[in-house]
mmCIF file of C-alpha atoms in Angstrom:
data_model
loop_
_atom_site.group_PDB
_atom_site.id
_atom_site.type_symbol
_atom_site.label_atom_id
_atom_site.label_comp_id
_atom_site.label_asym_id
_atom_site.label_seq_id
_atom_site.Cartn_x
_atom_site.Cartn_y
_atom_site.Cartn_z
ATOM 1 C CA MET A 582 -52.259 62.377 22.376
ATOM 2 C CA GLU A 583 -52.704 59.405 19.433
ATOM 3 C CA ASP A 584 -49.668 57.699 18.558
ATOM 4 C CA VAL A 585 -48.699 58.192 14.960
ATOM 5 C CA ILE A 586 -47.861 55.808 12.715
ATOM 6 C CA GLN A 587 -45.427 56.849 9.544
ATOM 7 C CA VAL A 588 -46.271 55.029 6.546
ATOM 8 C CA MET A 589 -42.837 53.745 4.786
ATOM 9 C CA ALA A 590 -43.662 52.253 1.455
ATOM 10 C CA ASN A 591 -40.375 51.344 -0.853
ATOM 11 C CA ILE A 592 -41.460 51.232 -3.954
ATOM 12 C CA THR A 593 -39.556 50.627 -7.401
ATOM 13 C CA LEU A 594 -40.360 50.911 -10.990
ATOM 14 C CA VAL A 595 -38.906 48.608 -12.845
ATOM 15 C CA TYR A 596 -39.305 50.011 -16.830
ATOM 16 C CA GLY A 597 -38.201 49.517 -19.971
ATOM 17 C CA PRO A 598 -38.777 47.970 -23.750
ATOM 18 C CA PRO A 599 -40.753 44.139 -24.095
ATOM 19 C CA CYS A 600 -38.912 41.224 -23.691
ATOM 20 C CA ALA A 601 -35.472 43.825 -22.268
ATOM 21 C CA GLY A 602 -35.641 41.169 -18.854
ATOM 22 C CA LYS A 603 -37.121 44.143 -16.848
ATOM 23 C CA SER A 604 -38.375 40.427 -14.876
ATOM 24 C CA THR A 605 -35.571 38.903 -14.789
ATOM 25 C CA PHE A 606 -34.004 41.221 -12.853
ATOM 26 C CA ALA A 607 -36.728 42.637 -10.844
ATOM 27 C CA LYS A 608 -36.511 38.686 -9.477
ATOM 28 C CA ARG A 609 -32.164 39.591 -8.883
ATOM 29 C CA ILE A 610 -32.974 42.689 -6.895
ATOM 30 C CA LYS A 611 -36.156 41.198 -4.985
ATOM 31 C CA SER A 612 -35.451 40.088 -0.970
ATOM 32 C CA ASP A 613 -38.177 37.308 0.103
ATOM 33 C CA ASN A 614 -39.877 40.235 1.969
ATOM 34 C CA THR A 615 -40.423 42.119 -1.470
ATOM 35 C CA ILE A 616 -44.116 42.357 -3.120
ATOM 36 C CA LEU A 617 -43.090 41.660 -7.305
ATOM 37 C CA ILE A 618 -46.064 43.066 -9.792
ATOM 38 C CA GLU A 619 -46.107 42.443 -13.144
ATOM 39 C CA ARG A 620 -49.146 42.461 -15.526
ATOM 40 C CA ASP A 621 -48.485 39.485 -17.577
ATOM 41 C CA THR A 622 -48.246 37.467 -14.050
ATOM 42 C CA LEU A 623 -51.859 39.348 -13.148
ATOM 43 C CA HIS A 624 -52.818 38.515 -16.311
ATOM 44 C CA SER A 625 -51.990 34.853 -16.745
ATOM 45 C CA ALA A 626 -53.463 34.469 -13.043
ATOM 46 C CA MET A 627 -56.728 35.578 -13.970
ATOM 47 C CA THR A 628 -57.368 34.360 -16.983
ATOM 48 C CA GLY A 629 -55.404 30.960 -16.817
ATOM 49 C CA LEU A 630 -53.094 31.769 -20.192
ATOM 50 C CA PRO A 631 -49.354 31.576 -20.462
ATOM 51 C CA ASN A 632 -47.536 34.635 -18.650
ATOM 52 C CA HIS A 633 -47.106 36.013 -22.232
ATOM 53 C CA VAL A 634 -50.324 35.840 -23.930
ATOM 54 C CA HIS A 635 -52.450 38.147 -23.090
ATOM 55 C CA THR A 636 -56.275 38.594 -24.128
ATOM 56 C CA LYS A 637 -58.275 42.952 -24.404
ATOM 57 C CA ASN A 638 -60.538 42.025 -21.367
ATOM 58 C CA GLY A 639 -57.418 40.398 -19.352
ATOM 59 C CA MET A 640 -55.032 43.217 -19.350
ATOM 60 C CA LYS A 641 -58.282 45.819 -19.269
ATOM 61 C CA LEU A 642 -58.746 43.877 -16.301
ATOM 62 C CA ALA A 643 -54.436 44.007 -14.946
ATOM 63 C CA ASN A 644 -54.309 47.403 -15.732
ATOM 64 C CA ALA A 645 -56.859 48.831 -13.347
ATOM 65 C CA GLY A 646 -55.264 45.866 -10.744
ATOM 66 C CA TYR A 647 -52.081 47.985 -11.190
ATOM 67 C CA LYS A 648 -53.201 51.234 -10.695
ATOM 68 C CA ALA A 649 -54.719 50.647 -7.512
ATOM 69 C CA MET A 650 -52.043 48.398 -6.218
ATOM 70 C CA LEU A 651 -49.902 50.982 -6.460
ATOM 71 C CA GLU A 652 -52.248 53.168 -4.574
ATOM 72 C CA THR A 653 -52.726 50.970 -2.362
ATOM 73 C CA ALA A 654 -48.985 49.853 -1.913
ATOM 74 C CA LYS A 655 -48.199 53.993 -0.796
ATOM 75 C CA LYS A 656 -50.530 53.627 2.104
ATOM 76 C CA MET A 657 -48.454 50.449 3.477
ATOM 77 C CA ASN A 658 -44.998 49.736 4.822
ATOM 78 C CA GLY A 659 -43.393 47.467 2.945
ATOM 79 C CA GLN A 660 -41.761 46.760 0.058
ATOM 80 C CA TYR A 661 -42.930 46.589 -3.488
ATOM 81 C CA ILE A 662 -41.711 46.306 -7.321
ATOM 82 C CA PHE A 663 -43.714 47.206 -10.187
ATOM 83 C CA VAL A 664 -42.431 46.004 -13.690
ATOM 84 C CA ALA A 665 -44.192 47.895 -16.220
ATOM 85 C CA GLY A 666 -43.323 49.431 -19.880
ATOM 86 C CA ALA A 667 -44.012 52.862 -19.535
ATOM 87 C CA PRO A 668 -42.334 54.613 -22.157
ATOM 88 C CA THR A 669 -43.743 58.056 -21.514
ATOM 89 C CA LYS A 670 -42.952 60.309 -18.515
ATOM 90 C CA LEU A 671 -47.097 60.003 -18.208
ATOM 91 C CA GLN A 672 -46.941 56.482 -17.504
ATOM 92 C CA ARG A 673 -44.123 56.607 -15.411
ATOM 93 C CA GLN A 674 -45.623 60.392 -13.163
ATOM 94 C CA PRO A 675 -47.515 58.030 -10.615
ATOM 95 C CA PHE A 676 -44.280 56.349 -10.179
ATOM 96 C CA ILE A 677 -42.451 59.254 -9.273
ATOM 97 C CA GLU A 678 -45.165 61.213 -7.232
ATOM 98 C CA ALA A 679 -45.032 57.868 -4.993
ATOM 99 C CA ASP A 680 -40.796 58.576 -4.404
ATOM 100 C CA ALA A 681 -40.744 55.076 -6.234
ATOM 101 C CA LYS A 682 -36.967 54.369 -7.326
ATOM 102 C CA ILE A 683 -37.079 54.719 -11.000
ATOM 103 C CA GLN A 684 -35.401 51.789 -12.184
ATOM 104 C CA LEU A 685 -34.381 51.678 -16.557
ATOM 105 C CA VAL A 686 -33.553 48.260 -17.701
ATOM 106 C CA TYR A 687 -33.093 48.803 -21.222
ATOM 107 C CA THR A 688 -31.839 46.221 -24.575
ATOM 108 C CA ASP A 689 -31.616 47.194 -27.765
ATOM 109 C CA LYS A 690 -34.637 47.142 -29.778
ATOM 110 C CA GLN A 691 -33.000 44.439 -31.990
ATOM 111 C CA THR A 692 -32.137 41.914 -29.174
ATOM 112 C CA CYS A 693 -35.594 42.480 -28.108
ATOM 113 C CA MET A 694 -36.928 41.099 -31.181
ATOM 114 C CA THR A 695 -34.785 37.972 -31.800
ATOM 115 C CA ARG A 696 -35.791 37.421 -27.858
ATOM 116 C CA ALA A 697 -39.773 37.986 -29.498
ATOM 117 C CA ARG A 698 -38.995 36.100 -32.167
ATOM 118 C CA ALA A 699 -38.082 33.180 -30.097
ATOM 119 C CA GLU A 700 -40.283 33.394 -27.032
ATOM 120 C CA ARG A 701 -43.260 35.174 -27.325
ATOM 121 C CA PRO A 702 -46.686 35.077 -29.240
ATOM 122 C CA LEU A 703 -46.261 37.345 -32.475
ATOM 123 C CA GLU A 704 -48.065 40.457 -30.965
ATOM 124 C CA TRP A 705 -44.734 40.785 -29.294
ATOM 125 C CA GLN A 706 -43.119 41.944 -31.767
ATOM 126 C CA THR A 707 -45.471 44.647 -32.322
ATOM 127 C CA TYR A 708 -45.549 45.823 -28.714
ATOM 128 C CA ILE A 709 -41.666 46.087 -28.954
ATOM 129 C CA GLU A 710 -41.883 48.198 -32.011
ATOM 130 C CA ASN A 711 -44.654 50.743 -30.498
ATOM 131 C CA TRP A 712 -42.250 51.225 -27.179
ATOM 132 C CA PHE A 713 -39.811 51.913 -29.210
ATOM 133 C CA GLU A 714 -41.870 54.727 -31.010
ATOM 134 C CA ARG A 715 -43.223 56.332 -27.871
ATOM 135 C CA TYR A 716 -40.115 56.187 -25.605
ATOM 136 C CA GLU A 717 -39.811 59.034 -24.114
ATOM 137 C CA ASN A 718 -36.093 60.034 -22.114
ATOM 138 C CA ASP A 719 -36.104 61.796 -18.425
ATOM 139 C CA GLN A 720 -33.368 63.668 -17.945
ATOM 140 C CA ASN A 721 -32.706 62.831 -14.275
ATOM 141 C CA ILE A 722 -32.708 59.370 -14.146
ATOM 142 C CA SER A 723 -29.898 57.188 -14.771
ATOM 143 C CA THR A 724 -29.166 55.220 -17.935
ATOM 144 C CA GLY A 725 -30.136 52.190 -15.840
ATOM 145 C CA VAL A 726 -29.471 48.140 -16.246
ATOM 146 C CA LEU A 727 -28.309 47.018 -19.774
ATOM 147 C CA LEU A 728 -29.276 43.608 -20.144
#
């Protein structure tokens, strides 16, 4: 009889508004063996542009890669942290189905806007507005980490 190898992916979704500190938090909880998956970093690696400068086609490819990485990670052993805005329950659903730990990193809108004005291209203010307009709270998760 063949030995059965059990796959034990340990997946975490760190989500929240733009400029909330998701990447900072993810790097803080990451161990040396953890793989960190961020769309901004994927986009930057593909385009050669600075981390927060986005192109339409680059983000389409980064999003496709991000989804494929989640599907692949679910079939592998190891620790994975995915960083995303994910304001809607539908966007978080694939992680819920993957039995991921879901961690909200929350910062109020004004603080996010202040950070965006100081550190990001102008369009990030629109990203922040959109996130807060679309955000759907989950009843069964913790309130998150305030940064």
